[in-house]
Amino acid sequence: MFEQDDVPSSHPTTLQVKLVSGQADRYVFVDGPLPGVTGYFVRDGHGRAQALHLFGRRLPLREL
């Protein structure tokens, strides 16, 4: 899941992603306005996912 301040309210801000088998940190969107679009997780120095890389942008993950 990601949040972005400039996403219009008509678009969902919570999207489902699935991990791509055999490719570390790669994901694919499975629903919403971006089905089939792929990207990768950005990790910190401790290996924790901190953001999604999508369309050349870094989208911070929300704390759950």
PQR file with spaces between the fields and no chain letter, atoms N, CA, C, O and H, PARSE charges and radii, in Angstrom:
ATOM       1  N    MET     1       0.837   -1.175    0.000 -0.4000 1.5000
ATOM       2  CA   MET     1       0.000    0.000    0.000 -0.0000 2.0000
ATOM       3  C    MET     1       0.882    1.239    0.000  0.5500 1.7000
ATOM       4  O    MET     1       1.981    1.224    0.554 -0.5500 1.4000
ATOM       5  N    PHE     2       0.409    2.293   -0.611 -0.4000 1.5000
ATOM       6  CA   PHE     2       1.165    3.526   -0.603 -0.0000 2.0000
ATOM       7  C    PHE     2       0.221    4.694   -0.470  0.5500 1.7000
ATOM       8  O    PHE     2      -0.983    4.564   -0.693 -0.5500 1.4000
ATOM       9  H    PHE     2      -0.484    2.305   -1.060  0.4000 1.0000
ATOM      10  N    GLU     3       0.766    5.827   -0.109 -0.4000 1.5000
ATOM      11  CA   GLU     3      -0.032    7.045   -0.068 -0.0000 2.0000
ATOM      12  C    GLU     3       0.699    8.120   -0.843  0.5500 1.7000
ATOM      13  O    GLU     3       1.929    8.180   -0.848 -0.5500 1.4000
ATOM      14  H    GLU     3       1.744    5.932    0.072  0.4000 1.0000
ATOM      15  N    GLN     4      -0.068    8.959   -1.492 -0.4000 1.5000
ATOM      16  CA   GLN     4       0.510   10.038   -2.270 -0.0000 2.0000
ATOM      17  C    GLN     4      -0.459   11.200   -2.195  0.5500 1.7000
ATOM      18  O    GLN     4      -1.634   11.043   -2.525 -0.5500 1.4000
ATOM      19  H    GLN     4      -1.067    8.910   -1.488  0.4000 1.0000
ATOM      20  N    ASP     5       0.007   12.355   -1.771 -0.4000 1.5000
ATOM      21  CA   ASP     5      -0.859   13.503   -1.532 -0.0000 2.0000
ATOM      22  C    ASP     5      -1.566   14.014   -2.772  0.5500 1.7000
ATOM      23  O    ASP     5      -2.660   14.568   -2.663 -0.5500 1.4000
ATOM      24  H    ASP     5       0.962   12.483   -1.503  0.4000 1.0000
ATOM      25  N    ASP     6      -0.978   13.846   -3.945 -0.4000 1.5000
ATOM      26  CA   ASP     6      -1.589   14.420   -5.138 -0.0000 2.0000
ATOM      27  C    ASP     6      -2.469   13.450   -5.924  0.5500 1.7000
ATOM      28  O    ASP     6      -2.797   13.725   -7.079 -0.5500 1.4000
ATOM      29  H    ASP     6      -0.090   13.396   -4.034  0.4000 1.0000
ATOM      30  N    VAL     7      -2.856   12.331   -5.334 -0.4000 1.5000
ATOM      31  CA   VAL     7      -3.771   11.395   -5.990 -0.0000 2.0000
ATOM      32  C    VAL     7      -5.188   11.940   -5.857  0.5500 1.7000
ATOM      33  O    VAL     7      -5.641   12.198   -4.742 -0.5500 1.4000
ATOM      34  H    VAL     7      -2.590   12.107   -4.396  0.4000 1.0000
ATOM      35  N    PRO     8      -5.906   12.124   -6.982 -0.5600 1.5000
ATOM      36  CA   PRO     8      -7.284   12.618   -6.888  0.2800 2.0000
ATOM      37  C    PRO     8      -8.145   11.711   -6.021  0.5500 1.7000
ATOM      38  O    PRO     8      -7.929   10.500   -5.979 -0.5500 1.4000
ATOM      39  N    SER     9      -9.117   12.290   -5.331 -0.4000 1.5000
ATOM      40  CA   SER     9      -9.951   11.518   -4.411 -0.0000 2.0000
ATOM      41  C    SER     9     -10.760   10.441   -5.122  0.5500 1.7000
ATOM      42  O    SER     9     -11.208    9.497   -4.472 -0.5500 1.4000
ATOM      43  H    SER     9      -9.293   13.274   -5.364  0.4000 1.0000
ATOM      44  N    SER    10     -10.963   10.548   -6.431 -0.4000 1.5000
ATOM      45  CA   SER    10     -11.709    9.536   -7.175 -0.0000 2.0000
ATOM      46  C    SER    10     -10.881    8.270   -7.407  0.5500 1.7000
ATOM      47  O    SER    10     -11.423    7.252   -7.837 -0.5500 1.4000
ATOM      48  H    SER    10     -10.599   11.315   -6.960  0.4000 1.0000
ATOM      49  N    HIS    11      -9.578    8.322   -7.129 -0.4000 1.5000
ATOM      50  CA   HIS    11      -8.708    7.163   -7.298 -0.0000 2.0000
ATOM      51  C    HIS    11      -8.442    6.522   -5.951  0.5500 1.7000
ATOM      52  O    HIS    11      -8.271    7.230   -4.958 -0.5500 1.4000
ATOM      53  H    HIS    11      -9.138    9.149   -6.780  0.4000 1.0000
ATOM      54  N    PRO    12      -8.401    5.186   -5.893 -0.5600 1.5000
ATOM      55  CA   PRO    12      -8.102    4.533   -4.613  0.2800 2.0000
ATOM      56  C    PRO    12      -6.662    4.800   -4.197  0.5500 1.7000
ATOM      57  O    PRO    12      -5.778    4.905   -5.047 -0.5500 1.4000
ATOM      58  N    THR    13      -6.425    4.910   -2.898 -0.4000 1.5000
ATOM      59  CA   THR    13      -5.055    5.088   -2.411 -0.0000 2.0000
ATOM      60  C    THR    13      -4.524    3.791   -1.818  0.5500 1.7000
ATOM      61  O    THR    13      -3.369    3.731   -1.398 -0.5500 1.4000
ATOM      62  H    THR    13      -7.143    4.825   -2.208  0.4000 1.0000
ATOM      63  N    THR    14      -5.353    2.754   -1.777 -0.4000 1.5000
ATOM      64  CA   THR    14      -4.929    1.432   -1.331 -0.0000 2.0000
ATOM      65  C    THR    14      -5.096    0.477   -2.501  0.5500 1.7000
ATOM      66  O    THR    14      -6.208    0.270   -2.986 -0.5500 1.4000
ATOM      67  H    THR    14      -6.292    2.803   -2.118  0.4000 1.0000
ATOM      68  N    LEU    15      -3.996   -0.101   -2.952 -0.4000 1.5000
ATOM      69  CA   LEU    15      -4.014   -1.002   -4.097 -0.0000 2.0000
ATOM      70  C    LEU    15      -3.371   -2.319   -3.708  0.5500 1.7000
ATOM      71  O    LEU    15      -2.441   -2.350   -2.902 -0.5500 1.4000
ATOM      72  H    LEU    15      -3.092    0.068   -2.558  0.4000 1.0000
ATOM      73  N    GLN    16      -3.867   -3.411   -4.281 -0.4000 1.5000
ATOM      74  CA   GLN    16      -3.296   -4.729   -4.002 -0.0000 2.0000
ATOM      75  C    GLN    16      -2.148   -5.007   -4.964  0.5500 1.7000
ATOM      76  O    GLN    16      -2.248   -4.763   -6.167 -0.5500 1.4000
ATOM      77  H    GLN    16      -4.623   -3.387   -4.936  0.4000 1.0000
ATOM      78  N    VAL    17      -1.053   -5.525   -4.404 -0.4000 1.5000
ATOM      79  CA   VAL    17       0.077   -5.949   -5.223 -0.0000 2.0000
ATOM      80  C    VAL    17       0.414   -7.389   -4.882  0.5500 1.7000
ATOM      81  O    VAL    17       0.139   -7.856   -3.777 -0.5500 1.4000
ATOM      82  H    VAL    17      -0.972   -5.723   -3.427  0.4000 1.0000
ATOM      83  N    LYS    18       1.006   -8.085   -5.830 -0.4000 1.5000
ATOM      84  CA   LYS    18       1.520   -9.440   -5.604 -0.0000 2.0000
ATOM      85  C    LYS    18       3.001   -9.428   -5.932  0.5500 1.7000
ATOM      86  O    LYS    18       3.453   -8.690   -6.807 -0.5500 1.4000
ATOM      87  H    LYS    18       1.228   -7.705   -6.728  0.4000 1.0000
ATOM      88  N    LEU    19       3.755  -10.262   -5.213 -0.4000 1.5000
ATOM      89  CA   LEU    19       5.182  -10.393   -5.484 -0.0000 2.0000
ATOM      90  C    LEU    19       5.394  -11.205   -6.749  0.5500 1.7000
ATOM      91  O    LEU    19       4.642  -12.141   -7.018 -0.5500 1.4000
ATOM      92  H    LEU    19       3.389  -10.862   -4.502  0.4000 1.0000
ATOM      93  N    VAL    20       6.403  -10.859   -7.524 -0.4000 1.5000
ATOM      94  CA   VAL    20       6.736  -11.571   -8.749 -0.0000 2.0000
ATOM      95  C    VAL    20       7.688  -12.705   -8.385  0.5500 1.7000
ATOM      96  O    VAL    20       8.776  -12.461   -7.865 -0.5500 1.4000
ATOM      97  H    VAL    20       7.014  -10.098   -7.306  0.4000 1.0000
ATOM      98  N    SER    21       7.286  -13.928   -8.653 -0.4000 1.5000
ATOM      99  CA   SER    21       8.071  -15.112   -8.301 -0.0000 2.0000
ATOM     100  C    SER    21       9.441  -15.091   -8.972  0.5500 1.7000
ATOM     101  O    SER    21       9.561  -14.834  -10.170 -0.5500 1.4000
ATOM     102  H    SER    21       6.402  -14.127   -9.076  0.4000 1.0000
ATOM     103  N    GLY    22      10.477  -15.369   -8.168 -0.4000 1.5000
ATOM     104  CA   GLY    22      11.823  -15.481   -8.699 -0.0000 2.0000
ATOM     105  C    GLY    22      12.544  -14.166   -8.923  0.5500 1.7000
ATOM     106  O    GLY    22      13.689  -14.166   -9.375 -0.5500 1.4000
ATOM     107  H    GLY    22      10.380  -15.577   -7.195  0.4000 1.0000
ATOM     108  N    GLN    23      11.900  -13.038   -8.618 -0.4000 1.5000
ATOM     109  CA   GLN    23      12.542  -11.737   -8.807 -0.0000 2.0000
ATOM     110  C    GLN    23      12.444  -10.949   -7.508  0.5500 1.7000
ATOM     111  O    GLN    23      11.380  -10.433   -7.163 -0.5500 1.4000
ATOM     112  H    GLN    23      10.970  -13.038   -8.251  0.4000 1.0000
ATOM     113  N    ALA    24      13.554  -10.859   -6.793 -0.4000 1.5000
ATOM     114  CA   ALA    24      13.573  -10.202   -5.484 -0.0000 2.0000
ATOM     115  C    ALA    24      13.041   -8.774   -5.567  0.5500 1.7000
ATOM     116  O    ALA    24      13.458   -7.986   -6.416 -0.5500 1.4000
ATOM     117  H    ALA    24      14.418  -11.278   -7.072  0.4000 1.0000
ATOM     118  N    ASP    25      12.121   -8.463   -4.677 -0.4000 1.5000
ATOM     119  CA   ASP    25      11.574   -7.118   -4.493 -0.0000 2.0000
ATOM     120  C    ASP    25      10.709   -6.607   -5.638  0.5500 1.7000
ATOM     121  O    ASP    25      10.307   -5.444   -5.606 -0.5500 1.4000
ATOM     122  H    ASP    25      11.782   -9.103   -3.987  0.4000 1.0000
ATOM     123  N    ARG    26      10.403   -7.417   -6.645 -0.4000 1.5000
ATOM     124  CA   ARG    26       9.523   -6.986   -7.739 -0.0000 2.0000
ATOM     125  C    ARG    26       8.075   -7.279   -7.368  0.5500 1.7000
ATOM     126  O    ARG    26       7.790   -8.262   -6.683 -0.5500 1.4000
ATOM     127  H    ARG    26      10.729   -8.362   -6.670  0.4000 1.0000
ATOM     128  N    TYR    27       7.159   -6.420   -7.823 -0.4000 1.5000
ATOM     129  CA   TYR    27       5.735   -6.614   -7.567 -0.0000 2.0000
ATOM     130  C    TYR    27       4.946   -6.258   -8.818  0.5500 1.7000
ATOM     131  O    TYR    27       5.467   -5.638   -9.746 -0.5500 1.4000
ATOM     132  H    TYR    27       7.390   -5.622   -8.379  0.4000 1.0000
ATOM     133  N    VAL    28       3.678   -6.661   -8.825 -0.4000 1.5000
ATOM     134  CA   VAL    28       2.760   -6.324   -9.904 -0.0000 2.0000
ATOM     135  C    VAL    28       1.420   -5.949   -9.277  0.5500 1.7000
ATOM     136  O    VAL    28       0.953   -6.625   -8.361 -0.5500 1.4000
ATOM     137  H    VAL    28       3.255   -7.164   -8.071  0.4000 1.0000
ATOM     138  N    PHE    29       0.801   -4.877   -9.766 -0.4000 1.5000
ATOM     139  CA   PHE    29      -0.533   -4.495   -9.304 -0.0000 2.0000
ATOM     140  C    PHE    29      -1.548   -5.470   -9.880  0.5500 1.7000
ATOM     141  O    PHE    29      -1.459   -5.847  -11.048 -0.5500 1.4000
ATOM     142  H    PHE    29       1.180   -4.328  -10.511  0.4000 1.0000
ATOM     143  N    VAL    30      -2.516   -5.881   -9.060 -0.4000 1.5000
ATOM     144  CA   VAL    30      -3.495   -6.871   -9.503 -0.0000 2.0000
ATOM     145  C    VAL    30      -4.887   -6.290   -9.700  0.5500 1.7000
ATOM     146  O    VAL    30      -5.771   -6.984  -10.202 -0.5500 1.4000
ATOM     147  H    VAL    30      -2.588   -5.575   -8.111  0.4000 1.0000
ATOM     148  N    ASP    31      -5.107   -5.033   -9.318 -0.4000 1.5000
ATOM     149  CA   ASP    31      -6.443   -4.456   -9.466 -0.0000 2.0000
ATOM     150  C    ASP    31      -6.354   -2.941   -9.580  0.5500 1.7000
ATOM     151  O    ASP    31      -5.268   -2.378   -9.725 -0.5500 1.4000
ATOM     152  H    ASP    31      -4.389   -4.469   -8.910  0.4000 1.0000
ATOM     153  N    GLY    32      -7.505   -2.295   -9.512 -0.4000 1.5000
ATOM     154  CA   GLY    32      -7.546   -0.836   -9.553 -0.0000 2.0000
ATOM     155  C    GLY    32      -7.181   -0.298  -10.927  0.5500 1.7000
ATOM     156  O    GLY    32      -7.325   -0.996  -11.930 -0.5500 1.4000
ATOM     157  H    GLY    32      -8.386   -2.752   -9.394  0.4000 1.0000
ATOM     158  N    PRO    33      -6.708    0.942  -10.973 -0.5600 1.5000
ATOM     159  CA   PRO    33      -6.411    1.572  -12.263  0.2800 2.0000
ATOM     160  C    PRO    33      -5.079    1.134  -12.876  0.5500 1.7000
ATOM     161  O    PRO    33      -4.739    1.571  -13.976 -0.5500 1.4000
ATOM     162  N    LEU    34      -4.315    0.275  -12.179 -0.4000 1.5000
ATOM     163  CA   LEU    34      -2.977   -0.097  -12.647 -0.0000 2.0000
ATOM     164  C    LEU    34      -2.760   -1.599  -12.820  0.5500 1.7000
ATOM     165  O    LEU    34      -1.646   -2.056  -12.565 -0.5500 1.4000
ATOM     166  H    LEU    34      -4.591   -0.079  -11.285  0.4000 1.0000
ATOM     167  N    PRO    35      -3.742   -2.395  -13.234 -0.5600 1.5000
ATOM     168  CA   PRO    35      -3.513   -3.840  -13.315  0.2800 2.0000
ATOM     169  C    PRO    35      -2.389   -4.165  -14.300  0.5500 1.7000
ATOM     170  O    PRO    35      -2.350   -3.655  -15.420 -0.5500 1.4000
ATOM     171  N    GLY    36      -1.472   -5.037  -13.845 -0.4000 1.5000
ATOM     172  CA   GLY    36      -0.371   -5.462  -14.694 -0.0000 2.0000
ATOM     173  C    GLY    36       0.869   -4.587  -14.630  0.5500 1.7000
ATOM     174  O    GLY    36       1.916   -4.973  -15.150 -0.5500 1.4000
ATOM     175  H    GLY    36      -1.503   -5.451  -12.936  0.4000 1.0000
ATOM     176  N    VAL    37       0.780   -3.417  -14.005 -0.4000 1.5000
ATOM     177  CA   VAL    37       1.935   -2.525  -13.887 -0.0000 2.0000
ATOM     178  C    VAL    37       2.885   -3.083  -12.832  0.5500 1.7000
ATOM     179  O    VAL    37       2.448   -3.504  -11.761 -0.5500 1.4000
ATOM     180  H    VAL    37      -0.070   -3.103  -13.582  0.4000 1.0000
ATOM     181  N    THR    38       4.185   -3.087  -13.133 -0.4000 1.5000
ATOM     182  CA   THR    38       5.175   -3.643  -12.212 -0.0000 2.0000
ATOM     183  C    THR    38       6.084   -2.552  -11.651  0.5500 1.7000
ATOM     184  O    THR    38       6.176   -1.451  -12.193 -0.5500 1.4000
ATOM     185  H    THR    38       4.540   -2.745  -14.003  0.4000 1.0000
ATOM     186  N    GLY    39       6.748   -2.890  -10.551 -0.4000 1.5000
ATOM     187  CA   GLY    39       7.711   -1.998   -9.915 -0.0000 2.0000
ATOM     188  C    GLY    39       8.533   -2.807   -8.937  0.5500 1.7000
ATOM     189  O    GLY    39       8.554   -4.036   -9.005 -0.5500 1.4000
ATOM     190  H    GLY    39       6.673   -3.785  -10.110  0.4000 1.0000
ATOM     191  N    TYR    40       9.217   -2.120   -8.021 -0.4000 1.5000
ATOM     192  CA   TYR    40      10.001   -2.838   -7.021 -0.0000 2.0000
ATOM     193  C    TYR    40       9.983   -2.098   -5.693  0.5500 1.7000
ATOM     194  O    TYR    40       9.715   -0.898   -5.635 -0.5500 1.4000
ATOM     195  H    TYR    40       9.200   -1.122   -7.967  0.4000 1.0000
ATOM     196  N    PHE    41      10.278   -2.849   -4.612 -0.4000 1.5000
ATOM     197  CA   PHE    41      10.352   -2.284   -3.274 -0.0000 2.0000
ATOM     198  C    PHE    41      11.711   -1.630   -3.068  0.5500 1.7000
ATOM     199  O    PHE    41      12.727   -2.147   -3.531 -0.5500 1.4000
ATOM     200  H    PHE    41      10.495   -3.824   -4.659  0.4000 1.0000
ATOM     201  N    VAL    42      11.732   -0.495   -2.375 -0.4000 1.5000
ATOM     202  CA   VAL    42      12.966    0.179   -1.972 -0.0000 2.0000
ATOM     203  C    VAL    42      13.198   -0.184   -0.513  0.5500 1.7000
ATOM     204  O    VAL    42      12.308    0.001    0.318 -0.5500 1.4000
ATOM     205  H    VAL    42      10.907   -0.074   -1.999  0.4000 1.0000
ATOM     206  N    ARG    43      14.381   -0.698   -0.190 -0.4000 1.5000
ATOM     207  CA   ARG    43      14.680   -1.142    1.178 -0.0000 2.0000
ATOM     208  C    ARG    43      15.704   -0.228    1.837  0.5500 1.7000
ATOM     209  O    ARG    43      16.528    0.401    1.173 -0.5500 1.4000
ATOM     210  H    ARG    43      15.103   -0.849   -0.865  0.4000 1.0000
ATOM     211  N    ASP    44      15.627   -0.173    3.180 -0.4000 1.5000
ATOM     212  CA   ASP    44      16.613    0.593    3.942 -0.0000 2.0000
ATOM     213  C    ASP    44      17.823   -0.288    4.252  0.5500 1.7000
ATOM     214  O    ASP    44      17.878   -1.433    3.804 -0.5500 1.4000
ATOM     215  H    ASP    44      14.958   -0.684    3.720  0.4000 1.0000
ATOM     216  N    GLY    45      18.779    0.221    5.003 -0.4000 1.5000
ATOM     217  CA   GLY    45      19.993   -0.509    5.327 -0.0000 2.0000
ATOM     218  C    GLY    45      19.775   -1.753    6.161  0.5500 1.7000
ATOM     219  O    GLY    45      20.663   -2.600    6.256 -0.5500 1.4000
ATOM     220  H    GLY    45      18.735    1.151    5.367  0.4000 1.0000
ATOM     221  N    HIS    46      18.575   -1.877    6.781 -0.4000 1.5000
ATOM     222  CA   HIS    46      18.245   -3.048    7.599 -0.0000 2.0000
ATOM     223  C    HIS    46      17.407   -4.062    6.827  0.5500 1.7000
ATOM     224  O    HIS    46      16.998   -5.080    7.385 -0.5500 1.4000
ATOM     225  H    HIS    46      17.853   -1.188    6.704  0.4000 1.0000
ATOM     226  N    GLY    47      17.147   -3.792    5.546 -0.4000 1.5000
ATOM     227  CA   GLY    47      16.382   -4.710    4.721 -0.0000 2.0000
ATOM     228  C    GLY    47      14.879   -4.530    4.789  0.5500 1.7000
ATOM     229  O    GLY    47      14.136   -5.317    4.202 -0.5500 1.4000
ATOM     230  H    GLY    47      17.480   -2.965    5.093  0.4000 1.0000
ATOM     231  N    ARG    48      14.411   -3.495    5.501 -0.4000 1.5000
ATOM     232  CA   ARG    48      12.965   -3.250    5.606 -0.0000 2.0000
ATOM     233  C    ARG    48      12.478   -2.471    4.390  0.5500 1.7000
ATOM     234  O    ARG    48      13.126   -1.519    3.955 -0.5500 1.4000
ATOM     235  H    ARG    48      15.014   -2.855    5.977  0.4000 1.0000
ATOM     236  N    ALA    49      11.341   -2.878    3.847 -0.4000 1.5000
ATOM     237  CA   ALA    49      10.747   -2.149    2.727 -0.0000 2.0000
ATOM     238  C    ALA    49      10.296   -0.778    3.218  0.5500 1.7000
ATOM     239  O    ALA    49       9.542   -0.680    4.186 -0.5500 1.4000
ATOM     240  H    ALA    49      10.815   -3.651    4.201  0.4000 1.0000
ATOM     241  N    GLN    50      10.751    0.273    2.555 -0.4000 1.5000
ATOM     242  CA   GLN    50      10.437    1.645    2.938 -0.0000 2.0000
ATOM     243  C    GLN    50       9.541    2.353    1.929  0.5500 1.7000
ATOM     244  O    GLN    50       8.829    3.294    2.282 -0.5500 1.4000
ATOM     245  H    GLN    50      11.364    0.194    1.769  0.4000 1.0000
ATOM     246  N    ALA    51       9.572    1.907    0.677 -0.4000 1.5000
ATOM     247  CA   ALA    51       8.827    2.600   -0.369 -0.0000 2.0000
ATOM     248  C    ALA    51       8.637    1.667   -1.560  0.5500 1.7000
ATOM     249  O    ALA    51       9.259    0.609   -1.655 -0.5500 1.4000
ATOM     250  H    ALA    51      10.150    1.142    0.390  0.4000 1.0000
ATOM     251  N    LEU    52       7.759    2.093   -2.463 -0.4000 1.5000
ATOM     252  CA   LEU    52       7.592    1.429   -3.750 -0.0000 2.0000
ATOM     253  C    LEU    52       8.218    2.319   -4.809  0.5500 1.7000
ATOM     254  O    LEU    52       8.055    3.539   -4.769 -0.5500 1.4000
ATOM     255  H    LEU    52       7.254    2.952   -2.386  0.4000 1.0000
ATOM     256  N    HIS    53       8.927    1.729   -5.750 -0.4000 1.5000
ATOM     257  CA   HIS    53       9.429    2.474   -6.896 -0.0000 2.0000
ATOM     258  C    HIS    53       8.449    2.214   -8.026  0.5500 1.7000
ATOM     259  O    HIS    53       8.219    1.065   -8.405 -0.5500 1.4000
ATOM     260  H    HIS    53       9.059    0.739   -5.783  0.4000 1.0000
ATOM     261  N    LEU    54       7.869    3.283   -8.567 -0.4000 1.5000
ATOM     262  CA   LEU    54       6.830    3.160   -9.585 -0.0000 2.0000
ATOM     263  C    LEU    54       6.902    4.354  -10.523  0.5500 1.7000
ATOM     264  O    LEU    54       6.858    5.497  -10.067 -0.5500 1.4000
ATOM     265  H    LEU    54       8.056    4.216   -8.260  0.4000 1.0000
ATOM     266  N    PHE    55       7.012    4.115  -11.810 -0.4000 1.5000
ATOM     267  CA   PHE    55       7.059    5.181  -12.818 -0.0000 2.0000
ATOM     268  C    PHE    55       8.134    6.220  -12.511  0.5500 1.7000
ATOM     269  O    PHE    55       7.922    7.414  -12.727 -0.5500 1.4000
ATOM     270  H    PHE    55       7.049    3.186  -12.180  0.4000 1.0000
ATOM     271  N    GLY    56       9.289    5.774  -12.006 -0.4000 1.5000
ATOM     272  CA   GLY    56      10.372    6.698  -11.714 -0.0000 2.0000
ATOM     273  C    GLY    56      10.201    7.499  -10.437  0.5500 1.7000
ATOM     274  O    GLY    56      10.976    8.417  -10.168 -0.5500 1.4000
ATOM     275  H    GLY    56       9.461    4.804  -11.830  0.4000 1.0000
ATOM     276  N    ARG    57       9.189    7.158   -9.645 -0.4000 1.5000
ATOM     277  CA   ARG    57       8.936    7.870   -8.387 -0.0000 2.0000
ATOM     278  C    ARG    57       9.051    6.924   -7.211  0.5500 1.7000
ATOM     279  O    ARG    57       8.836    5.719   -7.334 -0.5500 1.4000
ATOM     280  H    ARG    57       8.559    6.412   -9.863  0.4000 1.0000
ATOM     281  N    ARG    58       9.393    7.490   -6.076 -0.4000 1.5000
ATOM     282  CA   ARG    58       9.486    6.730   -4.828 -0.0000 2.0000
ATOM     283  C    ARG    58       8.264    7.071   -3.989  0.5500 1.7000
ATOM     284  O    ARG    58       8.078    8.222   -3.594 -0.5500 1.4000
ATOM     285  H    ARG    58       9.568    8.470   -5.976  0.4000 1.0000
ATOM     286  N    LEU    59       7.425    6.066   -3.715 -0.4000 1.5000
ATOM     287  CA   LEU    59       6.188    6.252   -2.963 -0.0000 2.0000
ATOM     288  C    LEU    59       6.340    5.612   -1.589  0.5500 1.7000
ATOM     289  O    LEU    59       6.388    4.386   -1.492 -0.5500 1.4000
ATOM     290  H    LEU    59       7.576    5.131   -4.036  0.4000 1.0000
ATOM     291  N    PRO    60       6.420    6.420   -0.507 -0.5600 1.5000
ATOM     292  CA   PRO    60       6.627    5.872    0.838  0.2800 2.0000
ATOM     293  C    PRO    60       5.510    4.920    1.246  0.5500 1.7000
ATOM     294  O    PRO    60       4.339    5.153    0.945 -0.5500 1.4000
ATOM     295  N    LEU    61       5.888    3.840    1.936 -0.4000 1.5000
ATOM     296  CA   LEU    61       4.903    2.914    2.492 -0.0000 2.0000
ATOM     297  C    LEU    61       4.350    3.501    3.776  0.5500 1.7000
ATOM     298  O    LEU    61       5.069    4.167    4.521 -0.5500 1.4000
ATOM     299  H    LEU    61       6.839    3.651    2.181  0.4000 1.0000
ATOM     300  N    ARG    62       3.100    3.260    4.031 -0.4000 1.5000
ATOM     301  CA   ARG    62       2.478    3.695    5.286 -0.0000 2.0000
ATOM     302  C    ARG    62       2.853    2.751    6.395  0.5500 1.7000
ATOM     303  O    ARG    62       3.038    1.555    6.173 -0.5500 1.4000
ATOM     304  H    ARG    62       2.516    2.719    3.426  0.4000 1.0000
ATOM     305  N    GLU    63       2.966    3.291    7.597 -0.4000 1.5000
ATOM     306  CA   GLU    63       3.150    2.455    8.780 -0.0000 2.0000
ATOM     307  C    GLU    63       1.821    1.772    9.074  0.5500 1.7000
ATOM     308  O    GLU    63       0.787    2.436    9.144 -0.5500 1.4000
ATOM     309  H    GLU    63       2.816    4.263    7.778  0.4000 1.0000
ATOM     310  N    LEU    64       1.836    0.458    9.245 -0.4000 1.5000
ATOM     311  CA   LEU    64       0.602   -0.281    9.537 -0.0000 2.0000
ATOM     312  C    LEU    64       0.561   -0.675   10.983  0.5500 1.7000
ATOM     313  O    LEU    64      -0.400   -1.306   11.424 -0.5500 1.4000
ATOM     314  H    LEU    64       2.676   -0.082    9.188  0.4000 1.0000
